[in-house]
mmCIF file with all atom_site columns, C-alpha atoms in Angstrom:
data_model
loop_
_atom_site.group_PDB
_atom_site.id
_atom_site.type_symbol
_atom_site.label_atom_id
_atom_site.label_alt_id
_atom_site.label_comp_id
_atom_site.label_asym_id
_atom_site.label_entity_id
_atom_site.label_seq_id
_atom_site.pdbx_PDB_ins_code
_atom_site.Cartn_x
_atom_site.Cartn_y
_atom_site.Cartn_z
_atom_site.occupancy
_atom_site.B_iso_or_equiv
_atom_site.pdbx_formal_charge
_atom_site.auth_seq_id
_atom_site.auth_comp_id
_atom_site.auth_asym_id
_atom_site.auth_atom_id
_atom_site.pdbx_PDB_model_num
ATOM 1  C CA . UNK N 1 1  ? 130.070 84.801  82.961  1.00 79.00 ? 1  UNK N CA 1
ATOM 2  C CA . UNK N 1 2  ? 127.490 82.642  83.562  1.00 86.00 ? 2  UNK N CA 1
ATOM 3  C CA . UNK N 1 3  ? 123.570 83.672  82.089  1.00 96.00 ? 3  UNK N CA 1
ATOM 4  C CA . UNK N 1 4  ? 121.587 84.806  84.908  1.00 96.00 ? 4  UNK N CA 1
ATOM 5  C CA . UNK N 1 5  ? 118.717 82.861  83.890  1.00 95.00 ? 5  UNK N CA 1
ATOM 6  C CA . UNK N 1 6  ? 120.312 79.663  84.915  1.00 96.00 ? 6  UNK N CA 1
ATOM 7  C CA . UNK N 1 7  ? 121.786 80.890  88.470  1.00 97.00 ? 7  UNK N CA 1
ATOM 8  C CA . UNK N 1 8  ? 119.837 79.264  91.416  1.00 96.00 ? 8  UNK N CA 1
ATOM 9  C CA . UNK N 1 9  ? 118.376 81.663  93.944  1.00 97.00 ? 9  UNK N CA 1
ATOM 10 C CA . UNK N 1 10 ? 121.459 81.050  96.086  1.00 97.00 ? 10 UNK N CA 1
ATOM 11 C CA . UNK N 1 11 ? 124.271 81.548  93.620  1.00 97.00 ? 11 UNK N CA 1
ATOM 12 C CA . UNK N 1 12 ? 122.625 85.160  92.163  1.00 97.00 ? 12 UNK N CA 1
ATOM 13 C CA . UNK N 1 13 ? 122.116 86.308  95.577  1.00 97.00 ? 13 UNK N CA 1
ATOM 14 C CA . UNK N 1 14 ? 126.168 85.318  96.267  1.00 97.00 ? 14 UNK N CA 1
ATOM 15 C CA . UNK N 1 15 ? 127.317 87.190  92.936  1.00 97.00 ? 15 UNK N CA 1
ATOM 16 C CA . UNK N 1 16 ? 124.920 90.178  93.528  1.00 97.00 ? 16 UNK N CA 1
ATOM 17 C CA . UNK N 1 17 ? 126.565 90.286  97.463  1.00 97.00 ? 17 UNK N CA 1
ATOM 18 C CA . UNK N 1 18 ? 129.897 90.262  95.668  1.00 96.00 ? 18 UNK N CA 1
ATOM 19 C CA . UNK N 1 19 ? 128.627 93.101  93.262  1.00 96.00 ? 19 UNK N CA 1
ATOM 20 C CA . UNK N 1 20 ? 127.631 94.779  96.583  1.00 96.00 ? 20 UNK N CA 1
ATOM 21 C CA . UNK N 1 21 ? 130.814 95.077  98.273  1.00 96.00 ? 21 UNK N CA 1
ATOM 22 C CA . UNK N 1 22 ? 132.864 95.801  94.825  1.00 95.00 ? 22 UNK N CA 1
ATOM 23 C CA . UNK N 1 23 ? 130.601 98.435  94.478  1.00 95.00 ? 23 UNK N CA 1
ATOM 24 C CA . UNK N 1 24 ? 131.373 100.113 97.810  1.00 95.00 ? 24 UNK N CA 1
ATOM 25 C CA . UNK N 1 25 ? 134.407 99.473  97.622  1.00 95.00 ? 25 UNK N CA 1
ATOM 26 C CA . UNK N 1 26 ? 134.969 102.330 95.127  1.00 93.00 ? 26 UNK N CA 1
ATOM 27 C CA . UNK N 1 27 ? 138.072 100.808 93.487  1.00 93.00 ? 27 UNK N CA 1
ATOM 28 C CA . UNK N 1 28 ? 136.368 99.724  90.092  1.00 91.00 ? 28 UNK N CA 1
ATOM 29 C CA . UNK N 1 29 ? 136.593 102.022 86.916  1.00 95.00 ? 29 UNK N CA 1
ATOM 30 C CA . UNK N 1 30 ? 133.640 104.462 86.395  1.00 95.00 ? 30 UNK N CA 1
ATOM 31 C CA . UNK N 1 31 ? 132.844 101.422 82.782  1.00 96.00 ? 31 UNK N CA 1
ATOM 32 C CA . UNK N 1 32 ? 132.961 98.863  84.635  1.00 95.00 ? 32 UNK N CA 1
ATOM 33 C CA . UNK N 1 33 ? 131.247 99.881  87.536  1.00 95.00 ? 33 UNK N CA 1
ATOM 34 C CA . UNK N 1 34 ? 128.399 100.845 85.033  1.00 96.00 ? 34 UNK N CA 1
ATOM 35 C CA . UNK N 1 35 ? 128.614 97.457  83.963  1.00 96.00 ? 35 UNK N CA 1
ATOM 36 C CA . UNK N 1 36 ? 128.952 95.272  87.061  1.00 96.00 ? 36 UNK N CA 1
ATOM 37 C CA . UNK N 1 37 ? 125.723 97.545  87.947  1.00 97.00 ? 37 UNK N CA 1
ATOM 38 C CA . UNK N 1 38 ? 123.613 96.348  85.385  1.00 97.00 ? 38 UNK N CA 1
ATOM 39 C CA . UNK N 1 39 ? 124.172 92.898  86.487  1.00 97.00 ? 39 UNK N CA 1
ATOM 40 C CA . UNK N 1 40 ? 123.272 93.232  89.841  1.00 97.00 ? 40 UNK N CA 1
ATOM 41 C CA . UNK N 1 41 ? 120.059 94.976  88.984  1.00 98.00 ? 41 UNK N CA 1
ATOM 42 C CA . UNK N 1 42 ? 119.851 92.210  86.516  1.00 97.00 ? 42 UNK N CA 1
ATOM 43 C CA . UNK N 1 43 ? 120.818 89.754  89.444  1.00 98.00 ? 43 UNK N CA 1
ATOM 44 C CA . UNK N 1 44 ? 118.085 91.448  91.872  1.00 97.00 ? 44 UNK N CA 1
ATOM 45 C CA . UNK N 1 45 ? 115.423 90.972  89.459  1.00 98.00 ? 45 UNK N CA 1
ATOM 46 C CA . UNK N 1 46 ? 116.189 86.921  88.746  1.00 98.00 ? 46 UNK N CA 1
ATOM 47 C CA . UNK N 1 47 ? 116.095 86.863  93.062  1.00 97.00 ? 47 UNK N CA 1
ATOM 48 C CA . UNK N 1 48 ? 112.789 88.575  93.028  1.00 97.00 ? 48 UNK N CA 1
ATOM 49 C CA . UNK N 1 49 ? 111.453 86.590  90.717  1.00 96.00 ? 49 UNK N CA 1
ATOM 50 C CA . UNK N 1 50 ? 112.819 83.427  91.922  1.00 96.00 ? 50 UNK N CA 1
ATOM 51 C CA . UNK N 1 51 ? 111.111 84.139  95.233  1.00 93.00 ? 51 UNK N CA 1
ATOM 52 C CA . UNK N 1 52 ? 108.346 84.958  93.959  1.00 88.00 ? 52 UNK N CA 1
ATOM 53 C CA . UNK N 1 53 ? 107.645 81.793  91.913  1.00 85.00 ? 53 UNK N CA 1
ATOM 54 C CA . UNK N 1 54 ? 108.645 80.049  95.358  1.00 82.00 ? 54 UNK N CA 1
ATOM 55 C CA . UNK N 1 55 ? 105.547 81.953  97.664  1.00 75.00 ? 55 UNK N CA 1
ATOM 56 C CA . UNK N 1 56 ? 102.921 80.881  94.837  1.00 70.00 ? 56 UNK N CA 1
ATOM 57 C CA . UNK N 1 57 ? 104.060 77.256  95.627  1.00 69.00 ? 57 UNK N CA 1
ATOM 58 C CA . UNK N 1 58 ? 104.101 77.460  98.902  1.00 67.00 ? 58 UNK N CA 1
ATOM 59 C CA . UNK N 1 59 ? 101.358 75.620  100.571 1.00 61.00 ? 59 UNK N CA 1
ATOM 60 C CA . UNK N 1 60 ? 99.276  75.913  104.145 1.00 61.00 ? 60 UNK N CA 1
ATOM 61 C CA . UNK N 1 61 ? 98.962  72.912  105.842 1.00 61.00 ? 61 UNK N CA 1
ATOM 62 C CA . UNK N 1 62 ? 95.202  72.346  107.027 1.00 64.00 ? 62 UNK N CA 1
ATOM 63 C CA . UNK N 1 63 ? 94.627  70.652  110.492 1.00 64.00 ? 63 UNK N CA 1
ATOM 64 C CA . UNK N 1 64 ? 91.457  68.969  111.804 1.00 67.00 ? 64 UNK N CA 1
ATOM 65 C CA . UNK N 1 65 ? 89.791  69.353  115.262 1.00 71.00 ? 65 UNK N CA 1
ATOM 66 C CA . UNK N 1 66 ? 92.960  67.588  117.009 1.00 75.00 ? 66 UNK N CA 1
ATOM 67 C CA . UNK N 1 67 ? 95.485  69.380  115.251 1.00 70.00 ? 67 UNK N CA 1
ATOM 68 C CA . UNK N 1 68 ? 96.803  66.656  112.852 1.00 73.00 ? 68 UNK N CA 1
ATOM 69 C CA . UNK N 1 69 ? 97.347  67.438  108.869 1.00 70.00 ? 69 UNK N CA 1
ATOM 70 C CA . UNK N 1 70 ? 94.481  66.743  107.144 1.00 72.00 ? 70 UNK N CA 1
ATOM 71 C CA . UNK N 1 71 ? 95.720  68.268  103.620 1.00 70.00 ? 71 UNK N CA 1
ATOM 72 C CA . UNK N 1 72 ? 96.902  71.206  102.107 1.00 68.00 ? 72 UNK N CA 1
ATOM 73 C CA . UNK N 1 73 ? 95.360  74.319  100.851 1.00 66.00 ? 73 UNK N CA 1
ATOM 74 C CA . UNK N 1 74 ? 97.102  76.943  98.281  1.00 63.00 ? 74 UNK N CA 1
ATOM 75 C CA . UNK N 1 75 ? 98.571  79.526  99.813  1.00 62.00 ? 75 UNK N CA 1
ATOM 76 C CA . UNK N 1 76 ? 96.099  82.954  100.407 1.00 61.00 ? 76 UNK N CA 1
ATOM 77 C CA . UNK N 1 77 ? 98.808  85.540  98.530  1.00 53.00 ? 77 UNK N CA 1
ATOM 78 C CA . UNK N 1 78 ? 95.652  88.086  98.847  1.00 51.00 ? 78 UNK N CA 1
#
């Protein structure tokens, strides 16, 4: 199993959507239900976090007076 800390965004969100439907699905056993569910809260946590280091980089482009980029500005995450 692969350490969560080294998933991209994209692959933990597919393995926590997989955790998802096994979940509903009812047919695990009671341990390893337990188990797979400490994962995905595990798995929801890296995602959060991912996307949160991704807003603080994200950046607003300014315009001038005709509406062409002049720069950037950090983002306002206020």
């Amino acid at each position: 199993m692969t350490d969560i800390a080294d998933l991209s965004f994209e692959a933990a969100l597919d393995e926590l959507e997989k955790i998802v439907t096994q979940l509903e699905s009812g047919k695990a056993p009671l341990q390893e239900s337990i188990a797979i569910y400490e994962r995905g809260e595990a798995l929801k946590a890296h995602c959060e976090a991912l996307l949160k280091t991704a807003e603080a980089r994200i950046e607003k482009i300014t315009l001038n007076r005709e509406g062409k980029a002049v720069g950037t500005e950090p983002l306002d995450a206020g």
